[in-house]
Amino acid sequence: MSTDSGTITPESRAYRAALEVIGQVEPGIAAAISAELRDQRASLKLIASENYASPAVLLAMGNWLSDKYAEGTIGRRFYAGCANIDTVEAIASEHARELFGAQHAYVQPHSGIDANLVAYWAILAHRIESPALEQAGARQVNDLSEQDWAQLRRSLGNQRLMGMSLDAGGHLTHGFRPNISGKMFDQRGYGTDPQTGLLDYDAVRSAAKEFRPLILVAGYSAYPRLINFAVMREIADEVGATLMVDMAHFAGLVAGKVLTGDFDPVPNASVVTTTTHKSLRGPRGGLVLGDAEFADQVDRGCPMVLGGPLGNIIAAKAVALAEARQPSFRDYAQRIVENARALAEGLLRRGATLVTGGTDNHLVLLDVSGYGVTGRQAESALLESGIVTNRNSIPQDPNGAWFTSGIRLGTPALTTRGFGPSELDEVAELIVTVLKGTSQKPAASGSPSKVHYILADGVAAEVNSRAADLLAKHPLYPSIDLS
Ligand SMILES: *Cc1c(COP(=O)(O)O)cnc(C)c1O
């Protein structure tokens, strides 16, 4: 690579300078930042929730917008001197509204989990708190009598929420016990059909009719198919629930117009939450989109449940959203799905078992039980071979959520690097080679282990070298040379 000062790119110049300045204060941090780039370049990343943000997005995060306190929203701040944060937030929010066709966009959430918490409180405020205030003739909660306030608190804390079960691919924040959502709501999950692995809308409908949730959540972290949000909205309307869609995983496919009509959550749901760093390819963060009727309550996210807005991160969200409005992003989204299909077909052709038998989106859920290993063992053996994935439970998983029987694979990151379908087919071959070469290593007692494994001689070396050949064809951050 040329480091000639005449041809050095602005990105290389920016990062070399940044690392030099950081290194003067804490060399360990500068070294870790460089090492992370080296590691990311050298691994075949199939983690379905990860991606590579552009240099412009990354650079927008490191500056003095971070030094400003700006609690509240545009024009309604708790601090003085927020004009530039107002500008940044207005640009980000306009890009979000235009990109997704949403009536309202709130760009402050620090992550997907935070976005969901903002959304839950906004729906509770809109559906429970506002009517209670009105009934008591009060303008705000501080005007309520002790008795009315006690009653309101009890009803805010006793609502019902229904979301996709964890083992069917739902997310912890959709009402499950280890998360605050499972403690604030009385929860019931809906699953997938045990035969097909597909979402069964009739089963969701009858469960919703019986349970009558205030909030029906649709969205997932590990479901390899599309969801018909128009049908989910019908079900929500039938039972008086508010439909909230968490598109954290597939927002890039919505932005890139791969998911349209009944499969686009934005026109079908009242409130839509997302992360910005998964298929959307922005900085780590979240967004809440939705109907104008929820706007006031959504905008109270900070300081209701969020700490002060991160102006630098919102700036990076604006840059990423501007990128996602370019025609090239539609092409990117299309290629993510084509690549996932090529990966699924490559795995199936080589005898693998996939949950639901394939994919319609950006991810594939591989059932590894046929290879006689747990998800945990498969994940470790693949990592040793240069392939980064994560273990994931499959429906009715006999190994539970910790060891699991599945591996989740996604194509957003490799698609960003420029991988195409024939290369994903080769990736499928590498994965199957590793899984066929992996076996359980019994614990010292001789009993089966869910953790330890043996990888047949030479497999890791061969797969690592073939992975390196594939990676060399598609360099990561080609405009950045730190040497
Ligand atoms: C990843 C994810 C989240 C959480 O996002 P964080 O940014 O990690 O907080 C929430 N919901 C779903 C469906 C997700 O996949």
Short mmCIF file of C-alpha atoms and ligand atoms in Angstrom, two decimals:
data_model
loop_
_atom_site.label_atom_id
_atom_site.label_comp_id
_atom_site.label_asym_id
_atom_site.label_seq_id
_atom_site.Cartn_x
_atom_site.Cartn_y
_atom_site.Cartn_z
CA MET A 1 0.00 0.00 0.00
CA SER A 2 1.31 3.42 -0.89
CA THR A 3 2.05 5.77 1.96
CA ASP A 4 3.44 8.39 -0.38
CA SER A 5 2.38 11.75 1.02
CA GLY A 6 1.10 12.78 -2.41
CA THR A 7 -1.51 10.00 -2.49
CA ILE A 8 -2.37 9.65 1.17
CA THR A 9 -6.15 9.71 1.66
CA PRO A 10 -7.92 12.13 4.00
CA GLU A 11 -9.10 9.12 6.05
CA SER A 12 -5.55 7.86 6.58
CA ARG A 13 -4.38 11.34 7.52
CA ALA A 14 -7.28 11.77 9.98
CA TYR A 15 -6.73 8.47 11.75
CA ARG A 16 -2.94 8.68 11.89
CA ALA A 17 -3.25 12.13 13.46
CA ALA A 18 -5.95 11.00 15.89
CA LEU A 19 -3.92 7.99 17.03
CA GLU A 20 -0.84 10.13 17.48
CA VAL A 21 -2.73 12.59 19.70
CA ILE A 22 -4.38 9.82 21.72
CA GLY A 23 -1.11 7.91 22.01
CA GLN A 24 0.60 10.89 23.61
CA VAL A 25 -1.80 10.58 26.56
CA GLU A 26 -2.49 6.85 26.79
CA PRO A 27 -0.53 4.68 24.34
CA GLY A 28 -2.44 1.59 25.46
CA ILE A 29 -5.66 3.01 24.04
CA ALA A 30 -4.10 4.05 20.74
CA ALA A 31 -2.66 0.54 20.44
CA ALA A 32 -6.02 -1.10 21.20
CA ILE A 33 -7.76 1.04 18.56
CA SER A 34 -5.19 0.00 15.95
CA ALA A 35 -5.38 -3.62 17.05
CA GLU A 36 -9.16 -3.60 16.66
CA LEU A 37 -8.84 -2.50 13.03
CA ARG A 38 -6.31 -5.28 12.45
CA ASP A 39 -8.60 -7.89 14.06
CA GLN A 40 -11.70 -6.72 12.16
CA ARG A 41 -9.76 -6.84 8.91
CA ALA A 42 -8.55 -10.36 9.60
CA SER A 43 -11.81 -12.10 10.48
CA LEU A 44 -14.77 -13.37 8.54
CA LYS A 45 -17.53 -11.56 10.43
CA LEU A 46 -20.88 -13.29 10.26
CA ILE A 47 -22.38 -11.79 13.41
CA ALA A 48 -25.83 -10.80 12.18
CA SER A 49 -26.04 -7.70 14.38
CA GLU A 50 -22.68 -6.20 13.43
CA ASN A 51 -21.46 -4.12 10.53
CA TYR A 52 -18.72 -1.66 9.52
CA ALA A 53 -19.68 2.02 9.68
CA SER A 54 -18.14 4.32 7.07
CA PRO A 55 -15.13 6.53 7.92
CA ALA A 56 -17.46 9.57 7.70
CA VAL A 57 -19.78 8.06 10.32
CA LEU A 58 -16.86 7.11 12.56
CA LEU A 59 -15.21 10.52 12.27
CA ALA A 60 -18.44 12.36 13.10
CA MET A 61 -18.33 10.76 16.57
CA GLY A 62 -15.03 12.13 17.82
CA ASN A 63 -15.49 15.84 18.52
CA TRP A 64 -16.70 18.60 20.84
CA LEU A 65 -20.41 18.03 20.18
CA SER A 66 -19.78 15.52 22.95
CA ASP A 67 -19.01 18.32 25.44
CA LYS A 68 -22.48 19.84 25.42
CA TYR A 69 -25.40 19.15 27.76
CA ALA A 70 -28.67 19.28 25.83
CA GLU A 71 -31.41 17.54 27.84
CA GLY A 72 -34.83 18.05 26.32
CA THR A 73 -35.59 18.42 22.63
CA ILE A 74 -35.08 21.00 19.88
CA GLY A 75 -36.16 24.45 21.09
CA ARG A 76 -37.10 23.04 24.52
CA ARG A 77 -33.77 22.44 26.26
CA PHE A 78 -32.96 22.46 29.96
CA TYR A 79 -29.58 24.09 29.13
CA ALA A 80 -28.49 27.25 27.35
CA GLY A 81 -26.35 27.38 24.23
CA CYS A 82 -27.71 24.36 22.36
CA ALA A 83 -28.02 25.94 18.90
CA ASN A 84 -25.59 23.55 17.22
CA ILE A 85 -27.00 20.48 18.92
CA ASP A 86 -30.43 21.68 17.74
CA THR A 87 -29.06 21.82 14.19
CA VAL A 88 -27.55 18.34 14.45
CA GLU A 89 -30.68 16.85 15.94
CA ALA A 90 -32.92 18.52 13.35
CA ILE A 91 -30.82 17.18 10.46
CA ALA A 92 -30.74 13.65 11.92
CA SER A 93 -34.43 13.65 12.59
CA GLU A 94 -35.32 14.96 9.13
CA HIS A 95 -33.19 12.28 7.48
CA ALA A 96 -34.86 9.62 9.63
CA ARG A 97 -38.37 10.84 8.77
CA GLU A 98 -37.61 11.08 5.07
CA LEU A 99 -35.75 7.79 4.87
CA PHE A 100 -38.42 5.78 6.64
CA GLY A 101 -41.51 7.84 5.75
CA ALA A 102 -42.27 8.33 9.45
CA GLN A 103 -44.39 11.16 10.84
CA HIS A 104 -42.04 11.58 13.80
CA ALA A 105 -38.45 10.59 14.61
CA TYR A 106 -36.67 10.76 17.96
CA VAL A 107 -32.94 10.40 17.49
CA GLN A 108 -31.61 10.51 21.07
CA PRO A 109 -31.74 6.88 22.30
CA HIS A 110 -28.25 5.60 23.11
CA SER A 111 -29.02 2.04 22.01
CA GLY A 112 -31.78 -0.32 20.94
CA ILE A 113 -32.62 -1.25 24.51
CA ASP A 114 -32.95 2.43 25.39
CA ALA A 115 -35.17 3.04 22.36
CA ASN A 116 -37.51 0.29 23.52
CA LEU A 117 -37.71 1.75 27.00
CA VAL A 118 -38.55 5.18 25.56
CA ALA A 119 -41.23 3.58 23.38
CA TYR A 120 -42.78 1.60 26.24
CA TRP A 121 -43.04 4.67 28.45
CA ALA A 122 -44.44 6.74 25.59
CA ILE A 123 -47.16 4.17 24.94
CA LEU A 124 -47.95 3.87 28.66
CA ALA A 125 -48.09 7.66 28.97
CA HIS A 126 -50.31 8.01 25.91
CA ARG A 127 -52.67 5.17 26.73
CA ILE A 128 -52.75 5.13 30.55
CA GLU A 129 -51.33 8.32 32.07
CA SER A 130 -52.92 10.94 29.79
CA PRO A 131 -56.48 9.58 30.15
CA ALA A 132 -55.99 9.33 33.95
CA LEU A 133 -54.80 12.96 34.11
CA GLU A 134 -57.74 14.05 32.02
CA GLN A 135 -60.18 12.18 34.20
CA ALA A 136 -58.74 13.77 37.34
CA GLY A 137 -58.78 17.22 35.70
CA ALA A 138 -55.00 17.48 36.19
CA ARG A 139 -52.50 18.96 33.74
CA GLN A 140 -49.48 17.02 34.96
CA VAL A 141 -48.73 14.25 37.47
CA ASN A 142 -47.65 16.74 40.14
CA ASP A 143 -51.22 18.09 40.20
CA LEU A 144 -52.69 14.70 41.14
CA SER A 145 -53.90 13.97 44.67
CA GLU A 146 -51.93 11.35 46.60
CA GLN A 147 -54.78 8.93 46.07
CA ASP A 148 -55.07 9.48 42.30
CA TRP A 149 -51.29 9.25 41.98
CA ALA A 150 -51.17 5.94 43.88
CA GLN A 151 -53.85 4.59 41.60
CA LEU A 152 -52.07 5.79 38.46
CA ARG A 153 -48.79 4.22 39.56
CA ARG A 154 -50.55 0.91 40.15
CA SER A 155 -52.11 0.96 36.70
CA LEU A 156 -48.88 2.01 34.95
CA GLY A 157 -47.18 -0.98 36.50
CA ASN A 158 -49.81 -3.58 35.67
CA GLN A 159 -50.20 -3.58 31.93
CA ARG A 160 -49.85 -6.50 29.55
CA LEU A 161 -47.36 -6.90 26.76
CA MET A 162 -47.02 -9.61 24.15
CA GLY A 163 -43.92 -10.23 22.07
CA MET A 164 -42.17 -13.03 20.23
CA SER A 165 -40.75 -15.69 22.56
CA LEU A 166 -37.02 -15.62 23.09
CA ASP A 167 -36.46 -19.09 21.70
CA ALA A 168 -38.46 -18.22 18.59
CA GLY A 169 -36.10 -15.30 17.92
CA GLY A 170 -37.58 -12.48 20.04
CA HIS A 171 -35.48 -10.08 22.12
CA LEU A 172 -35.03 -9.87 25.90
CA THR A 173 -36.54 -6.39 25.91
CA HIS A 174 -39.84 -7.74 24.56
CA GLY A 175 -41.09 -8.55 28.05
CA PHE A 176 -38.67 -11.14 29.40
CA ARG A 177 -37.78 -11.52 33.05
CA PRO A 178 -34.07 -10.66 32.96
CA ASN A 179 -34.99 -7.27 31.42
CA ILE A 180 -36.93 -4.38 33.01
CA SER A 181 -39.71 -4.93 30.43
CA GLY A 182 -40.44 -8.31 32.01
CA LYS A 183 -40.68 -6.70 35.43
CA MET A 184 -42.87 -3.75 34.40
CA PHE A 185 -45.26 -5.77 32.27
CA ASP A 186 -47.34 -8.87 32.69
CA GLN A 187 -45.97 -10.71 29.67
CA ARG A 188 -46.91 -13.49 27.33
CA GLY A 189 -44.80 -14.66 24.39
CA TYR A 190 -45.97 -15.97 21.06
CA GLY A 191 -43.93 -18.64 19.34
CA THR A 192 -43.51 -20.19 15.95
CA ASP A 193 -45.07 -23.31 14.48
CA PRO A 194 -43.18 -26.34 15.86
CA GLN A 195 -43.26 -28.07 12.45
CA THR A 196 -42.36 -25.25 10.08
CA GLY A 197 -40.60 -22.83 12.43
CA LEU A 198 -42.72 -20.04 10.87
CA LEU A 199 -44.72 -17.41 12.69
CA ASP A 200 -48.33 -18.63 12.92
CA TYR A 201 -50.55 -15.54 12.70
CA ASP A 202 -53.70 -17.45 13.70
CA ALA A 203 -51.97 -18.61 16.87
CA VAL A 204 -50.81 -15.04 17.59
CA ARG A 205 -54.37 -13.81 17.03
CA SER A 206 -55.99 -16.31 19.36
CA ALA A 207 -53.34 -15.80 22.06
CA ALA A 208 -53.82 -12.01 21.77
CA LYS A 209 -57.59 -12.35 22.03
CA GLU A 210 -57.21 -14.33 25.20
CA PHE A 211 -54.47 -12.20 26.79
CA ARG A 212 -55.58 -8.74 25.53
CA PRO A 213 -52.22 -6.96 25.70
CA LEU A 214 -51.91 -3.18 25.80
CA ILE A 215 -48.81 -3.50 23.59
CA LEU A 216 -48.21 -6.05 20.87
CA VAL A 217 -44.52 -6.17 19.92
CA ALA A 218 -43.31 -7.54 16.60
CA GLY A 219 -39.67 -7.84 15.63
CA TYR A 220 -36.81 -10.19 16.36
CA SER A 221 -33.12 -10.85 16.65
CA ALA A 222 -33.01 -14.35 15.23
CA TYR A 223 -35.99 -15.07 12.96
CA PRO A 224 -34.83 -15.72 9.38
CA ARG A 225 -38.11 -14.84 7.65
CA LEU A 226 -40.28 -11.80 6.95
CA ILE A 227 -43.12 -10.67 9.18
CA ASN A 228 -46.34 -9.37 7.70
CA PHE A 229 -46.83 -6.24 9.78
CA ALA A 230 -50.19 -5.47 8.18
CA VAL A 231 -51.54 -8.71 9.66
CA MET A 232 -49.90 -7.92 13.02
CA ARG A 233 -51.62 -4.51 12.94
CA GLU A 234 -54.99 -6.14 12.26
CA ILE A 235 -54.48 -8.38 15.27
CA ALA A 236 -53.44 -5.43 17.44
CA ASP A 237 -56.51 -3.46 16.34
CA GLU A 238 -58.81 -6.41 17.02
CA VAL A 239 -57.67 -6.61 20.65
CA GLY A 240 -57.18 -2.89 21.33
CA ALA A 241 -53.38 -3.15 21.51
CA THR A 242 -50.81 -0.66 20.23
CA LEU A 243 -48.55 -2.30 17.65
CA MET A 244 -44.89 -1.58 18.28
CA VAL A 245 -42.28 -2.97 15.89
CA ASP A 246 -38.66 -3.35 16.97
CA MET A 247 -36.75 -3.38 13.66
CA ALA A 248 -33.31 -3.28 15.32
CA HIS A 249 -32.01 -6.08 13.14
CA PHE A 250 -33.60 -5.35 9.79
CA ALA A 251 -33.79 -1.52 9.69
CA GLY A 252 -31.26 -1.56 6.85
CA LEU A 253 -33.63 -3.69 4.77
CA VAL A 254 -36.44 -1.21 5.48
CA ALA A 255 -34.20 1.77 4.64
CA GLY A 256 -33.04 0.01 1.47
CA LYS A 257 -36.65 -0.71 0.40
CA VAL A 258 -36.24 -4.47 0.41
CA LEU A 259 -39.09 -4.61 2.92
CA THR A 260 -42.06 -2.68 1.53
CA GLY A 261 -45.86 -2.68 1.76
CA ASP A 262 -47.13 -5.16 4.34
CA PHE A 263 -43.53 -5.99 5.32
CA ASP A 264 -42.55 -2.37 6.04
CA PRO A 265 -43.14 -1.73 9.74
CA VAL A 266 -43.34 2.06 9.50
CA PRO A 267 -46.76 2.49 7.82
CA ASN A 268 -48.22 -0.44 9.76
CA ALA A 269 -47.08 0.12 13.37
CA SER A 270 -47.86 3.05 15.68
CA VAL A 271 -44.35 3.09 17.12
CA VAL A 272 -41.18 1.65 15.56
CA THR A 273 -37.86 1.31 17.37
CA THR A 274 -34.47 0.43 15.98
CA THR A 275 -30.76 0.35 16.56
CA THR A 276 -28.62 2.36 14.16
CA HIS A 277 -25.53 0.12 14.10
CA LYS A 278 -26.78 -3.21 12.75
CA SER A 279 -27.95 -3.50 9.12
CA LEU A 280 -28.47 0.30 9.08
CA ARG A 281 -24.65 0.67 9.31
CA GLY A 282 -24.46 3.76 11.52
CA PRO A 283 -22.94 4.50 14.93
CA ARG A 284 -24.00 2.46 17.99
CA GLY A 285 -27.34 3.97 18.93
CA GLY A 286 -31.11 3.86 18.63
CA LEU A 287 -34.11 5.65 17.12
CA VAL A 288 -37.81 5.80 17.88
CA LEU A 289 -40.08 6.47 14.89
CA GLY A 290 -43.81 6.68 14.91
CA ASP A 291 -47.16 8.31 14.47
CA ALA A 292 -47.48 11.99 15.36
CA GLU A 293 -49.98 11.16 18.13
CA PHE A 294 -47.12 9.61 20.17
CA ALA A 295 -44.60 12.38 19.42
CA ASP A 296 -44.98 14.41 22.63
CA GLN A 297 -44.49 11.41 24.84
CA VAL A 298 -41.66 9.93 22.78
CA ASP A 299 -39.81 13.27 22.96
CA ARG A 300 -39.83 13.00 26.76
CA GLY A 301 -37.43 10.04 26.53
CA CYS A 302 -34.71 12.24 28.05
CA PRO A 303 -34.78 12.75 31.01
CA MET A 304 -37.63 10.22 31.50
CA VAL A 305 -35.48 7.12 30.96
CA LEU A 306 -32.44 8.39 29.03
CA GLY A 307 -29.39 10.30 30.15
CA GLY A 308 -28.43 13.48 28.29
CA PRO A 309 -28.30 13.22 24.49
CA LEU A 310 -24.93 12.46 22.89
CA GLY A 311 -24.57 15.23 20.31
CA ASN A 312 -21.58 13.58 18.65
CA ILE A 313 -23.42 10.28 18.22
CA ILE A 314 -26.52 12.03 16.88
CA ALA A 315 -24.23 13.75 14.35
CA ALA A 316 -22.94 10.33 13.27
CA LYS A 317 -26.53 9.04 13.02
CA ALA A 318 -27.30 11.96 10.70
CA VAL A 319 -24.33 11.04 8.49
CA ALA A 320 -25.35 7.37 8.40
CA LEU A 321 -28.97 8.25 7.62
CA ALA A 322 -27.79 10.55 4.81
CA GLU A 323 -25.77 7.62 3.44
CA ALA A 324 -28.80 5.35 3.68
CA ARG A 325 -30.78 7.82 1.56
CA GLN A 326 -28.32 7.39 -1.32
CA PRO A 327 -29.43 5.05 -4.14
CA SER A 328 -26.36 2.87 -3.44
CA PHE A 329 -27.85 1.87 -0.09
CA ARG A 330 -30.78 0.19 -1.86
CA ASP A 331 -28.30 -1.83 -3.81
CA TYR A 332 -26.49 -2.69 -0.55
CA ALA A 333 -29.73 -3.87 1.11
CA GLN A 334 -30.60 -6.00 -1.90
CA ARG A 335 -27.16 -7.61 -1.85
CA ILE A 336 -27.44 -8.40 1.88
CA VAL A 337 -30.49 -10.53 1.13
CA GLU A 338 -29.02 -12.16 -1.98
CA ASN A 339 -25.92 -13.04 0.01
CA ALA A 340 -27.97 -14.51 2.86
CA ARG A 341 -29.85 -16.63 0.36
CA ALA A 342 -26.60 -17.84 -1.21
CA LEU A 343 -25.26 -18.69 2.25
CA ALA A 344 -28.45 -20.61 3.13
CA GLU A 345 -28.48 -22.49 -0.15
CA GLY A 346 -24.80 -23.32 0.19
CA LEU A 347 -25.37 -24.72 3.67
CA LEU A 348 -28.44 -26.71 2.64
CA ARG A 349 -26.69 -28.17 -0.39
CA ARG A 350 -23.95 -29.43 1.94
CA GLY A 351 -26.47 -31.15 4.21
CA ALA A 352 -26.96 -28.55 6.96
CA THR A 353 -30.27 -28.08 8.79
CA LEU A 354 -31.66 -24.54 8.89
CA VAL A 355 -34.47 -23.32 11.12
CA THR A 356 -37.46 -22.67 8.78
CA GLY A 357 -35.45 -24.32 5.99
CA GLY A 358 -33.92 -21.10 4.66
CA THR A 359 -34.02 -17.31 4.82
CA ASP A 360 -35.88 -14.30 3.41
CA ASN A 361 -33.85 -11.65 5.19
CA HIS A 362 -30.27 -11.00 6.29
CA LEU A 363 -29.82 -13.95 8.63
CA VAL A 364 -29.65 -17.71 8.76
CA LEU A 365 -30.21 -19.84 11.85
CA LEU A 366 -28.21 -23.04 11.60
CA ASP A 367 -29.22 -26.00 13.76
CA VAL A 368 -25.92 -27.69 14.65
CA SER A 369 -27.33 -30.63 16.62
CA GLY A 370 -26.92 -32.93 13.62
CA TYR A 371 -23.14 -32.51 13.93
CA GLY A 372 -23.26 -33.78 17.51
CA VAL A 373 -22.12 -30.49 19.05
CA THR A 374 -23.71 -27.63 20.97
CA GLY A 375 -23.96 -24.07 19.69
CA ARG A 376 -21.25 -23.16 22.18
CA GLN A 377 -18.86 -25.78 20.77
CA ALA A 378 -19.66 -24.80 17.18
CA GLU A 379 -19.10 -21.11 17.95
CA SER A 380 -15.67 -21.85 19.48
CA ALA A 381 -14.56 -24.18 16.69
CA LEU A 382 -15.59 -21.64 14.05
CA LEU A 383 -13.80 -18.83 15.88
CA GLU A 384 -10.63 -20.93 16.05
CA SER A 385 -10.97 -21.32 12.27
CA GLY A 386 -11.26 -17.57 11.63
CA ILE A 387 -15.06 -17.37 11.35
CA VAL A 388 -16.82 -15.12 13.87
CA THR A 389 -20.43 -16.09 14.62
CA ASN A 390 -22.58 -16.31 17.71
CA ARG A 391 -24.40 -19.23 19.26
CA ASN A 392 -28.14 -18.82 19.40
CA SER A 393 -30.99 -20.89 20.75
CA ILE A 394 -33.34 -22.55 18.30
CA PRO A 395 -37.07 -23.10 18.96
CA GLN A 396 -37.56 -25.61 21.84
CA ASP A 397 -33.81 -25.74 22.27
CA PRO A 398 -32.79 -28.81 24.33
CA ASN A 399 -29.53 -27.07 25.36
CA GLY A 400 -31.17 -23.89 26.67
CA ALA A 401 -30.19 -20.28 26.03
CA TRP A 402 -26.59 -20.54 27.30
CA PHE A 403 -25.14 -23.53 25.46
CA THR A 404 -27.78 -23.61 22.69
CA SER A 405 -28.07 -25.83 19.61
CA GLY A 406 -27.79 -23.11 17.00
CA ILE A 407 -25.46 -20.70 15.27
CA ARG A 408 -26.76 -17.41 13.94
CA LEU A 409 -25.17 -16.10 10.75
CA GLY A 410 -25.79 -12.76 9.07
CA THR A 411 -24.54 -11.08 5.92
CA PRO A 412 -24.67 -7.28 6.53
CA ALA A 413 -20.97 -7.00 7.46
CA LEU A 414 -19.50 -9.17 4.68
CA THR A 415 -21.79 -7.43 2.18
CA THR A 416 -20.29 -4.10 3.28
CA ARG A 417 -16.84 -5.55 2.50
CA GLY A 418 -18.07 -6.37 -1.00
CA PHE A 419 -18.60 -10.13 -0.75
CA GLY A 420 -20.96 -11.61 -3.35
CA PRO A 421 -23.10 -14.77 -3.59
CA SER A 422 -20.35 -17.08 -4.89
CA GLU A 423 -18.13 -16.07 -1.98
CA LEU A 424 -20.95 -16.69 0.49
CA ASP A 425 -21.24 -20.13 -1.04
CA GLU A 426 -17.58 -20.68 -0.24
CA VAL A 427 -18.18 -19.38 3.29
CA ALA A 428 -20.93 -22.04 3.60
CA GLU A 429 -18.37 -24.66 2.60
CA LEU A 430 -15.91 -23.42 5.20
CA ILE A 431 -18.57 -23.50 7.93
CA VAL A 432 -19.64 -27.05 7.06
CA THR A 433 -15.98 -28.15 6.91
CA VAL A 434 -15.45 -26.88 10.45
CA LEU A 435 -18.68 -28.39 11.81
CA LYS A 436 -17.96 -31.79 10.25
CA GLY A 437 -14.49 -31.64 11.76
CA THR A 438 -15.72 -30.80 15.27
CA SER A 439 -16.63 -33.32 17.93
CA GLN A 440 -17.43 -33.26 21.61
CA LYS A 441 -14.56 -33.62 24.01
CA PRO A 442 -15.75 -35.48 27.11
CA ALA A 443 -15.11 -33.78 30.45
CA ALA A 444 -12.42 -35.23 32.77
CA SER A 445 -15.13 -37.36 34.41
CA GLY A 446 -15.89 -38.91 31.00
CA SER A 447 -19.36 -37.34 30.88
CA PRO A 448 -20.32 -35.35 27.76
CA SER A 449 -19.33 -31.67 27.77
CA LYS A 450 -21.32 -28.85 26.21
CA VAL A 451 -18.23 -26.64 26.09
CA HIS A 452 -15.08 -28.58 25.22
CA TYR A 453 -14.54 -29.79 21.70
CA ILE A 454 -11.95 -31.37 19.44
CA LEU A 455 -11.25 -29.98 16.01
CA ALA A 456 -9.80 -32.55 13.58
CA ASP A 457 -6.16 -32.05 12.61
CA GLY A 458 -5.51 -29.42 10.00
CA VAL A 459 -9.10 -28.13 9.74
CA ALA A 460 -8.50 -24.84 11.54
CA ALA A 461 -5.34 -24.14 9.55
CA GLU A 462 -6.97 -24.91 6.21
CA VAL A 463 -10.12 -22.89 6.91
CA ASN A 464 -8.16 -19.97 8.32
CA SER A 465 -6.07 -19.83 5.19
CA ARG A 466 -9.05 -20.03 2.83
CA ALA A 467 -10.84 -17.36 4.89
CA ALA A 468 -7.75 -15.15 4.62
CA ASP A 469 -7.81 -15.53 0.81
CA LEU A 470 -11.45 -14.42 0.70
CA LEU A 471 -10.78 -11.47 3.01
CA ALA A 472 -7.78 -10.36 0.95
CA LYS A 473 -10.05 -9.96 -2.08
CA HIS A 474 -12.23 -7.47 -0.18
CA PRO A 475 -10.10 -5.25 2.03
CA LEU A 476 -11.86 -3.55 4.93
CA TYR A 477 -11.56 0.26 5.04
CA PRO A 478 -9.35 0.35 1.93
CA SER A 479 -9.00 4.12 2.32
CA ILE A 480 -7.39 3.77 5.75
CA ASP A 481 -3.69 3.00 5.98
CA LEU A 482 -2.22 3.45 9.44
CA SER A 483 1.33 2.43 8.57
C1 LIG B 1 -29.92 -5.72 19.16
C2 LIG B 1 -31.34 -5.58 19.54
C3 LIG B 1 -31.74 -4.71 20.56
C4 LIG B 1 -30.76 -4.04 21.48
O1 LIG B 1 -29.94 -3.12 20.93
P1 LIG B 1 -28.71 -2.51 21.78
O2 LIG B 1 -28.26 -1.38 20.93
O3 LIG B 1 -27.74 -3.59 21.94
O4 LIG B 1 -29.27 -2.03 23.08
C5 LIG B 1 -33.09 -4.55 20.80
N1 LIG B 1 -34.00 -5.23 20.08
C6 LIG B 1 -33.66 -6.10 19.12
C7 LIG B 1 -34.73 -6.82 18.37
C8 LIG B 1 -32.32 -6.31 18.82
O5 LIG B 1 -31.98 -7.21 17.90
#
